[in-house]
């Protein structure tokens, strides 16, 4: 298998980390807080989607055909990754929570969605870094 190009993924994690740090240095009623919050939400979404795509590529050796892997739904990708030891069961469960957060609020870009996502970010950043290591080893 050719190695995965994770440059963009790694850069998104770094961007999210910087945006989250910036957010935490702003008063919550400031325009800059809103700008950093929007950046955090967008990077969260990008990293979530990229994780699914990259993890799908990592799963190809475990299936009889690429078509079988291509047909996996987002949550199944993480379940299969845990089944094959690429990530732990706890990590897979957290990624499913991240996805649920994204899906449940896909049409609600209000403050509730933003605050719930921000609450998930410290662990999300750790999990994204961890899965980045998994990708690097592939």
CSV table of N, CA and C in Angstrom, one decimal:
chain,number,residue,atom,x,y,z
A,1,UNK,N,0.8,-1.2,0.0
A,1,UNK,CA,0.0,0.0,0.0
A,1,UNK,C,0.9,1.2,0.0
A,2,UNK,N,0.6,2.2,-0.8
A,2,UNK,CA,1.3,3.4,-0.8
A,2,UNK,C,1.0,4.2,0.5
A,3,UNK,N,2.0,5.0,0.9
A,3,UNK,CA,1.8,5.7,2.1
A,3,UNK,C,0.7,6.8,2.0
A,4,UNK,N,0.1,7.1,3.1
A,4,UNK,CA,-1.0,8.1,3.1
A,4,UNK,C,-0.3,9.5,3.1
A,5,UNK,N,-0.9,10.4,2.4
A,5,UNK,CA,-0.4,11.8,2.5
A,5,UNK,C,-1.3,12.4,3.6
A,6,UNK,N,-0.7,12.7,4.7
A,6,UNK,CA,-1.5,13.3,5.8
A,6,UNK,C,-1.1,14.8,6.1
A,7,UNK,N,-0.4,15.4,5.2
A,7,UNK,CA,0.1,16.7,5.4
A,7,UNK,C,-1.1,17.7,5.7
A,8,UNK,N,-2.1,17.6,4.9
A,8,UNK,CA,-3.3,18.5,5.1
A,8,UNK,C,-3.9,18.2,6.4
A,9,UNK,N,-4.1,16.9,6.8
A,9,UNK,CA,-4.7,16.5,8.0
A,9,UNK,C,-3.9,17.1,9.2
A,10,UNK,N,-2.6,16.9,9.2
A,10,UNK,CA,-1.8,17.3,10.3
A,10,UNK,C,-1.9,18.9,10.4
A,11,UNK,N,-1.9,19.5,9.3
A,11,UNK,CA,-2.0,21.0,9.3
A,11,UNK,C,-3.4,21.4,9.9
A,12,UNK,N,-4.4,20.7,9.6
A,12,UNK,CA,-5.7,21.1,10.1
A,12,UNK,C,-5.8,20.9,11.6
A,13,UNK,N,-5.1,19.9,12.1
A,13,UNK,CA,-5.0,19.7,13.6
A,13,UNK,C,-4.3,20.8,14.2
A,14,UNK,N,-3.2,21.2,13.6
A,14,UNK,CA,-2.4,22.4,14.2
A,14,UNK,C,-3.2,23.6,14.1
A,15,UNK,N,-4.0,23.8,13.1
A,15,UNK,CA,-4.8,25.0,12.9
A,15,UNK,C,-5.9,25.0,14.0
A,16,UNK,N,-6.5,23.9,14.2
A,16,UNK,CA,-7.6,23.7,15.2
A,16,UNK,C,-7.0,24.0,16.6
A,17,UNK,N,-5.8,23.5,16.9
A,17,UNK,CA,-5.2,23.7,18.2
A,17,UNK,C,-4.9,25.2,18.4
A,18,UNK,N,-4.4,25.9,17.4
A,18,UNK,CA,-4.1,27.3,17.5
A,18,UNK,C,-5.4,28.1,17.6
A,19,UNK,N,-6.4,27.8,16.9
A,19,UNK,CA,-7.7,28.5,17.0
A,19,UNK,C,-8.3,28.3,18.4
A,20,UNK,N,-8.2,27.1,18.9
A,20,UNK,CA,-8.8,26.8,20.2
A,20,UNK,C,-8.0,27.6,21.3
A,21,UNK,N,-6.7,27.6,21.2
A,21,UNK,CA,-5.9,28.4,22.1
A,21,UNK,C,-6.3,29.9,22.0
A,22,UNK,N,-6.5,30.4,20.8
A,22,UNK,CA,-6.9,31.8,20.6
A,22,UNK,C,-8.3,32.0,21.2
A,23,UNK,N,-9.2,31.1,21.0
A,23,UNK,CA,-10.5,31.3,21.5
A,23,UNK,C,-10.5,31.4,23.0
A,24,UNK,N,-9.7,30.6,23.7
A,24,UNK,CA,-9.6,30.6,25.1
A,24,UNK,C,-9.0,31.9,25.7
A,25,UNK,N,-8.4,32.7,24.9
A,25,UNK,CA,-7.8,33.9,25.3
A,25,UNK,C,-8.7,35.2,25.1
A,26,UNK,N,-9.9,34.9,24.5
A,26,UNK,CA,-10.8,36.0,24.2
A,26,UNK,C,-12.0,36.1,25.1
A,27,UNK,N,-12.4,37.3,25.4
A,27,UNK,CA,-13.7,37.5,26.2
A,27,UNK,C,-14.8,36.9,25.3
A,28,UNK,N,-15.7,36.2,26.0
A,28,UNK,CA,-16.8,35.5,25.2
A,28,UNK,C,-17.8,36.4,24.5
A,29,UNK,N,-17.8,37.7,24.8
A,29,UNK,CA,-18.7,38.6,24.2
A,29,UNK,C,-18.0,39.4,23.1
A,30,UNK,N,-16.8,39.0,22.7
A,30,UNK,CA,-16.0,39.8,21.7
A,30,UNK,C,-16.2,39.2,20.3
A,31,UNK,N,-16.0,40.0,19.3
A,31,UNK,CA,-16.0,39.6,17.9
A,31,UNK,C,-14.9,38.5,17.6
A,32,UNK,N,-13.7,38.7,18.3
A,32,UNK,CA,-12.6,37.8,18.1
A,32,UNK,C,-13.0,36.4,18.6
A,33,UNK,N,-13.7,36.3,19.7
A,33,UNK,CA,-14.2,35.1,20.2
A,33,UNK,C,-15.0,34.4,19.2
A,34,UNK,N,-15.9,35.1,18.5
A,34,UNK,CA,-16.8,34.6,17.5
A,34,UNK,C,-16.0,34.1,16.3
A,35,UNK,N,-14.9,34.8,15.9
A,35,UNK,CA,-14.1,34.4,14.8
A,35,UNK,C,-13.3,33.1,15.1
A,36,UNK,N,-12.7,33.1,16.3
A,36,UNK,CA,-12.0,31.9,16.7
A,36,UNK,C,-13.0,30.7,16.8
A,37,UNK,N,-14.2,30.9,17.4
A,37,UNK,CA,-15.1,29.8,17.5
A,37,UNK,C,-15.5,29.3,16.1
A,38,UNK,N,-15.8,30.2,15.2
A,38,UNK,CA,-16.1,29.7,13.8
A,38,UNK,C,-15.0,28.9,13.2
A,39,UNK,N,-13.7,29.3,13.4
A,39,UNK,CA,-12.6,28.6,12.9
A,39,UNK,C,-12.5,27.2,13.6
A,40,UNK,N,-12.7,27.1,14.9
A,40,UNK,CA,-12.7,25.8,15.6
A,40,UNK,C,-13.8,24.9,15.0
A,41,UNK,N,-15.0,25.4,14.8
A,41,UNK,CA,-16.1,24.6,14.3
A,41,UNK,C,-15.7,24.0,12.9
A,42,UNK,N,-15.2,24.9,12.1
A,42,UNK,CA,-14.9,24.5,10.7
A,42,UNK,C,-13.8,23.5,10.7
A,43,UNK,N,-12.7,23.7,11.4
A,43,UNK,CA,-11.6,22.7,11.5
A,43,UNK,C,-12.1,21.4,12.1
A,44,UNK,N,-13.0,21.4,13.1
A,44,UNK,CA,-13.6,20.2,13.6
A,44,UNK,C,-14.3,19.4,12.5
A,45,UNK,N,-15.1,20.1,11.7
A,45,UNK,CA,-15.8,19.4,10.6
A,45,UNK,C,-14.8,18.9,9.6
A,46,UNK,N,-13.8,19.6,9.2
A,46,UNK,CA,-12.8,19.2,8.2
A,46,UNK,C,-12.1,17.9,8.7
A,47,UNK,N,-11.6,18.0,9.9
A,47,UNK,CA,-10.8,16.9,10.5
A,47,UNK,C,-11.7,15.7,10.6
A,48,UNK,N,-12.9,15.8,11.0
A,48,UNK,CA,-13.9,14.7,11.1
A,48,UNK,C,-14.0,14.0,9.8
A,49,UNK,N,-14.2,14.7,8.7
A,49,UNK,CA,-14.4,14.2,7.4
A,49,UNK,C,-13.1,13.5,6.9
A,50,UNK,N,-12.0,14.2,7.1
A,50,UNK,CA,-10.7,13.7,6.6
A,50,UNK,C,-10.4,12.4,7.3
A,51,UNK,N,-10.7,12.3,8.6
A,51,UNK,CA,-10.4,11.1,9.4
A,51,UNK,C,-11.1,9.9,8.8
A,52,UNK,N,-12.4,10.1,8.5
A,52,UNK,CA,-13.1,9.0,7.8
A,52,UNK,C,-12.5,8.6,6.5
A,53,UNK,N,-12.1,9.5,5.7
A,53,UNK,CA,-11.6,9.2,4.4
A,53,UNK,C,-10.2,8.5,4.5
A,54,UNK,N,-9.4,9.0,5.4
A,54,UNK,CA,-8.0,8.4,5.6
A,54,UNK,C,-8.1,7.0,6.3
A,55,UNK,N,-9.0,6.9,7.2
A,55,UNK,CA,-9.2,5.6,7.9
A,55,UNK,C,-9.7,4.6,6.9
A,56,UNK,N,-10.6,5.0,6.0
A,56,UNK,CA,-11.1,4.0,5.0
A,56,UNK,C,-9.9,3.5,4.2
A,57,UNK,N,-9.0,4.3,3.9
A,57,UNK,CA,-7.8,3.8,3.1
A,57,UNK,C,-7.0,2.9,3.9
A,58,UNK,N,-6.9,3.1,5.2
A,58,UNK,CA,-6.1,2.2,6.1
A,58,UNK,C,-6.8,0.8,6.2
A,59,UNK,N,-8.1,0.8,6.0
A,59,UNK,CA,-8.9,-0.5,6.2
A,59,UNK,C,-8.8,-1.4,4.9
A,60,UNK,N,-8.4,-0.9,3.8
A,60,UNK,CA,-8.4,-1.6,2.5
A,60,UNK,C,-7.7,-3.0,2.6
A,61,UNK,N,-6.6,-3.1,3.3
A,61,UNK,CA,-5.9,-4.4,3.4
A,61,UNK,C,-6.7,-5.5,4.1
A,62,UNK,N,-7.7,-5.1,4.9
A,62,UNK,CA,-8.5,-6.0,5.8
A,62,UNK,C,-9.7,-6.5,5.0
A,63,UNK,N,-9.9,-6.1,3.8
A,63,UNK,CA,-11.1,-6.5,3.1
A,63,UNK,C,-10.7,-7.2,1.8
A,64,UNK,N,-11.6,-8.0,1.3
A,64,UNK,CA,-11.4,-8.8,0.1
A,64,UNK,C,-11.3,-7.9,-1.2
A,65,UNK,N,-12.1,-6.8,-1.1
A,65,UNK,CA,-12.0,-5.9,-2.3
A,65,UNK,C,-12.2,-4.4,-1.8
A,66,UNK,N,-11.7,-3.5,-2.6
A,66,UNK,CA,-11.8,-2.1,-2.3
A,66,UNK,C,-13.3,-1.7,-2.3
A,67,UNK,N,-14.1,-2.4,-3.1
A,67,UNK,CA,-15.5,-2.0,-3.2
A,67,UNK,C,-16.2,-2.2,-1.9
A,68,UNK,N,-15.8,-3.3,-1.1
A,68,UNK,CA,-16.3,-3.5,0.2
A,68,UNK,C,-16.0,-2.4,1.1
A,69,UNK,N,-14.8,-1.9,1.1
A,69,UNK,CA,-14.4,-0.8,1.9
A,69,UNK,C,-15.1,0.5,1.5
A,70,UNK,N,-15.2,0.7,0.2
A,70,UNK,CA,-15.9,1.9,-0.3
A,70,UNK,C,-17.3,2.0,0.1
A,71,UNK,N,-18.0,0.9,0.4
A,71,UNK,CA,-19.4,0.9,0.7
A,71,UNK,C,-19.6,1.1,2.2
A,72,UNK,N,-18.5,1.1,3.0
A,72,UNK,CA,-18.7,1.3,4.5
A,72,UNK,C,-19.3,2.7,4.7
A,73,UNK,N,-20.2,2.8,5.6
A,73,UNK,CA,-20.7,4.1,6.1
A,73,UNK,C,-19.7,4.6,7.1
A,74,UNK,N,-19.8,5.9,7.4
A,74,UNK,CA,-18.9,6.6,8.2
A,74,UNK,C,-18.7,5.9,9.6
A,75,UNK,N,-19.8,5.6,10.3
A,75,UNK,CA,-19.6,5.0,11.6
A,75,UNK,C,-19.0,3.6,11.5
A,76,UNK,N,-19.4,2.9,10.4
A,76,UNK,CA,-18.8,1.5,10.2
A,76,UNK,C,-17.3,1.6,10.0
A,77,UNK,N,-16.8,2.6,9.5
A,77,UNK,CA,-15.3,2.8,9.3
A,77,UNK,C,-14.6,2.7,10.6
A,78,UNK,N,-15.2,3.4,11.6
A,78,UNK,CA,-14.6,3.4,12.9
A,78,UNK,C,-14.8,2.1,13.7
A,79,UNK,N,-15.9,1.5,13.5
A,79,UNK,CA,-16.1,0.2,14.1
A,79,UNK,C,-15.1,-0.8,13.5
A,80,UNK,N,-14.9,-0.8,12.2
A,80,UNK,CA,-14.0,-1.7,11.6
A,80,UNK,C,-12.6,-1.4,12.0
A,81,UNK,N,-12.2,-0.1,12.2
A,81,UNK,CA,-10.9,0.2,12.6
A,81,UNK,C,-10.6,-0.3,14.0
A,82,UNK,N,-11.6,-0.3,14.9
A,82,UNK,CA,-11.4,-0.8,16.2
A,82,UNK,C,-11.3,-2.4,16.1
A,83,UNK,N,-12.2,-3.0,15.3
A,83,UNK,CA,-12.2,-4.4,15.2
A,83,UNK,C,-10.8,-4.9,14.7
A,84,UNK,N,-10.1,-4.2,13.9
A,84,UNK,CA,-8.8,-4.6,13.3
A,84,UNK,C,-7.7,-4.0,14.1
A,85,UNK,N,-7.9,-3.3,15.2
A,85,UNK,CA,-6.9,-2.9,16.1
A,85,UNK,C,-6.2,-1.6,15.7
A,86,UNK,N,-6.7,-0.9,14.7
A,86,UNK,CA,-6.1,0.4,14.3
A,86,UNK,C,-6.3,1.5,15.4
A,87,UNK,N,-7.5,1.4,16.0
A,87,UNK,CA,-7.8,2.3,17.2
A,87,UNK,C,-8.5,1.5,18.2
A,88,UNK,N,-8.5,2.0,19.5
A,88,UNK,CA,-9.2,1.3,20.6
A,88,UNK,C,-10.7,1.4,20.5
A,89,UNK,N,-11.4,0.6,21.2
A,89,UNK,CA,-12.8,0.6,21.2
A,89,UNK,C,-13.3,2.0,21.8
A,90,UNK,N,-12.6,2.4,22.9
A,90,UNK,CA,-12.9,3.7,23.5
A,90,UNK,C,-12.7,4.9,22.5
A,91,UNK,N,-11.7,4.8,21.7
A,91,UNK,CA,-11.5,5.8,20.7
A,91,UNK,C,-12.6,5.8,19.6
A,92,UNK,N,-12.9,4.6,19.2
A,92,UNK,CA,-14.0,4.5,18.2
A,92,UNK,C,-15.3,5.1,18.7
A,93,UNK,N,-15.6,4.8,20.0
A,93,UNK,CA,-16.8,5.3,20.6
A,93,UNK,C,-16.8,6.8,20.6
A,94,UNK,N,-15.6,7.4,20.9
A,94,UNK,CA,-15.6,8.9,20.9
A,94,UNK,C,-15.7,9.4,19.5
A,95,UNK,N,-15.1,8.8,18.5
A,95,UNK,CA,-15.3,9.3,17.2
A,95,UNK,C,-16.8,9.2,16.7
A,96,UNK,N,-17.5,8.2,17.2
A,96,UNK,CA,-19.0,8.1,16.9
A,96,UNK,C,-19.7,9.3,17.6
A,97,UNK,N,-19.3,9.7,18.8
A,97,UNK,CA,-19.9,10.8,19.5
A,97,UNK,C,-19.6,12.1,18.7
A,98,UNK,N,-18.4,12.2,18.2
A,98,UNK,CA,-18.0,13.4,17.4
A,98,UNK,C,-18.9,13.5,16.2
A,99,UNK,N,-19.1,12.3,15.5
A,99,UNK,CA,-20.0,12.3,14.3
A,99,UNK,C,-21.4,12.6,14.7
A,100,UNK,N,-21.9,12.1,15.8
A,100,UNK,CA,-23.3,12.4,16.2
A,100,UNK,C,-23.4,13.9,16.5
A,101,UNK,N,-22.4,14.4,17.1
A,101,UNK,CA,-22.5,15.9,17.4
A,101,UNK,C,-22.6,16.6,16.0
A,102,UNK,N,-21.8,16.2,15.1
A,102,UNK,CA,-21.9,16.9,13.8
A,102,UNK,C,-23.2,16.7,13.1
A,103,UNK,N,-23.7,15.4,13.1
A,103,UNK,CA,-25.0,15.1,12.4
A,103,UNK,C,-26.2,15.7,13.1
A,104,UNK,N,-26.2,15.7,14.4
A,104,UNK,CA,-27.4,16.2,15.2
A,104,UNK,C,-27.5,17.7,15.0
A,105,UNK,N,-26.4,18.3,14.7
A,105,UNK,CA,-26.4,19.8,14.6
A,105,UNK,C,-26.1,20.3,13.3
A,106,UNK,N,-26.2,19.5,12.2
A,106,UNK,CA,-25.8,19.9,10.9
A,106,UNK,C,-26.5,21.1,10.4
A,107,UNK,N,-27.8,21.3,10.9
A,107,UNK,CA,-28.6,22.4,10.4
A,107,UNK,C,-28.8,23.4,11.5
A,108,UNK,N,-28.0,23.3,12.6
A,108,UNK,CA,-28.2,24.2,13.7
A,108,UNK,C,-26.8,24.8,14.0
A,109,UNK,N,-26.5,25.9,13.3
A,109,UNK,CA,-25.3,26.5,13.6
A,109,UNK,C,-25.4,27.6,14.7
A,110,UNK,N,-26.3,27.4,15.6
A,110,UNK,CA,-26.5,28.4,16.7
A,110,UNK,C,-25.5,28.2,17.8
A,111,UNK,N,-25.7,28.9,18.8
A,111,UNK,CA,-24.8,28.9,19.9
A,111,UNK,C,-24.7,27.5,20.6
A,112,UNK,N,-25.9,26.8,20.7
A,112,UNK,CA,-25.9,25.5,21.3
A,112,UNK,C,-25.0,24.5,20.6
A,113,UNK,N,-25.0,24.5,19.3
A,113,UNK,CA,-24.1,23.6,18.5
A,113,UNK,C,-22.7,24.0,18.8
A,114,UNK,N,-22.4,25.2,18.7
A,114,UNK,CA,-21.0,25.7,18.9
A,114,UNK,C,-20.5,25.3,20.3
A,115,UNK,N,-21.3,25.6,21.3
A,115,UNK,CA,-20.9,25.3,22.7
A,115,UNK,C,-20.7,23.8,22.9
A,116,UNK,N,-21.5,23.0,22.4
A,116,UNK,CA,-21.4,21.5,22.5
A,116,UNK,C,-20.1,21.1,21.8
A,117,UNK,N,-19.8,21.6,20.6
A,117,UNK,CA,-18.6,21.2,19.9
A,117,UNK,C,-17.4,21.7,20.6
A,118,UNK,N,-17.4,22.9,21.2
A,118,UNK,CA,-16.3,23.4,21.9
A,118,UNK,C,-16.0,22.6,23.1
A,119,UNK,N,-17.0,22.0,23.8
A,119,UNK,CA,-16.8,21.1,24.9
A,119,UNK,C,-16.1,19.9,24.5
A,120,UNK,N,-16.3,19.4,23.3
A,120,UNK,CA,-15.7,18.2,22.8
A,120,UNK,C,-14.2,18.4,22.4
A,121,UNK,N,-13.8,19.6,22.1
A,121,UNK,CA,-12.6,19.9,21.4
A,121,UNK,C,-11.3,19.4,22.1
A,122,UNK,N,-11.2,19.6,23.4
A,122,UNK,CA,-9.9,19.1,24.0
A,122,UNK,C,-9.6,17.6,23.8
A,123,UNK,N,-10.6,16.8,24.0
A,123,UNK,CA,-10.5,15.3,23.7
A,123,UNK,C,-10.4,15.1,22.2
A,124,UNK,N,-11.1,15.8,21.4
A,124,UNK,CA,-11.1,15.6,20.0
A,124,UNK,C,-9.7,15.9,19.4
A,125,UNK,N,-9.0,17.0,19.9
A,125,UNK,CA,-7.7,17.3,19.4
A,125,UNK,C,-6.7,16.1,19.8
A,126,UNK,N,-6.8,15.6,21.0
A,126,UNK,CA,-6.0,14.5,21.4
A,126,UNK,C,-6.3,13.3,20.5
A,127,UNK,N,-7.5,13.0,20.3
A,127,UNK,CA,-7.9,11.8,19.4
A,127,UNK,C,-7.4,12.0,18.0
A,128,UNK,N,-7.5,13.2,17.5
A,128,UNK,CA,-7.0,13.5,16.1
A,128,UNK,C,-5.5,13.3,16.0
A,129,UNK,N,-4.8,13.8,17.0
A,129,UNK,CA,-3.3,13.6,17.1
A,129,UNK,C,-3.0,12.1,17.1
A,130,UNK,N,-3.7,11.3,17.9
A,130,UNK,CA,-3.5,9.9,18.1
A,130,UNK,C,-3.8,9.2,16.7
A,131,UNK,N,-4.9,9.5,16.1
A,131,UNK,CA,-5.2,8.8,14.8
A,131,UNK,C,-4.2,9.3,13.7
A,132,UNK,N,-3.7,10.5,13.8
A,132,UNK,CA,-2.6,10.9,12.9
A,132,UNK,C,-1.4,10.0,13.0
A,133,UNK,N,-1.1,9.5,14.2
A,133,UNK,CA,0.0,8.6,14.4
A,133,UNK,C,-0.3,7.2,13.7
A,134,UNK,N,-1.6,6.8,13.8
A,134,UNK,CA,-2.0,5.6,13.1
A,134,UNK,C,-1.8,5.7,11.6
A,135,UNK,N,-2.2,6.8,11.1
A,135,UNK,CA,-2.1,7.1,9.6
A,135,UNK,C,-0.6,7.0,9.2
A,136,UNK,N,0.2,7.7,10.1
A,136,UNK,CA,1.7,7.7,9.8
A,136,UNK,C,2.3,6.3,9.7
A,137,UNK,N,1.8,5.4,10.5
A,137,UNK,CA,2.3,4.0,10.6
A,137,UNK,C,1.9,3.2,9.4
A,138,UNK,N,0.9,3.7,8.6
A,138,UNK,CA,0.4,2.8,7.5
A,138,UNK,C,1.3,2.9,6.3
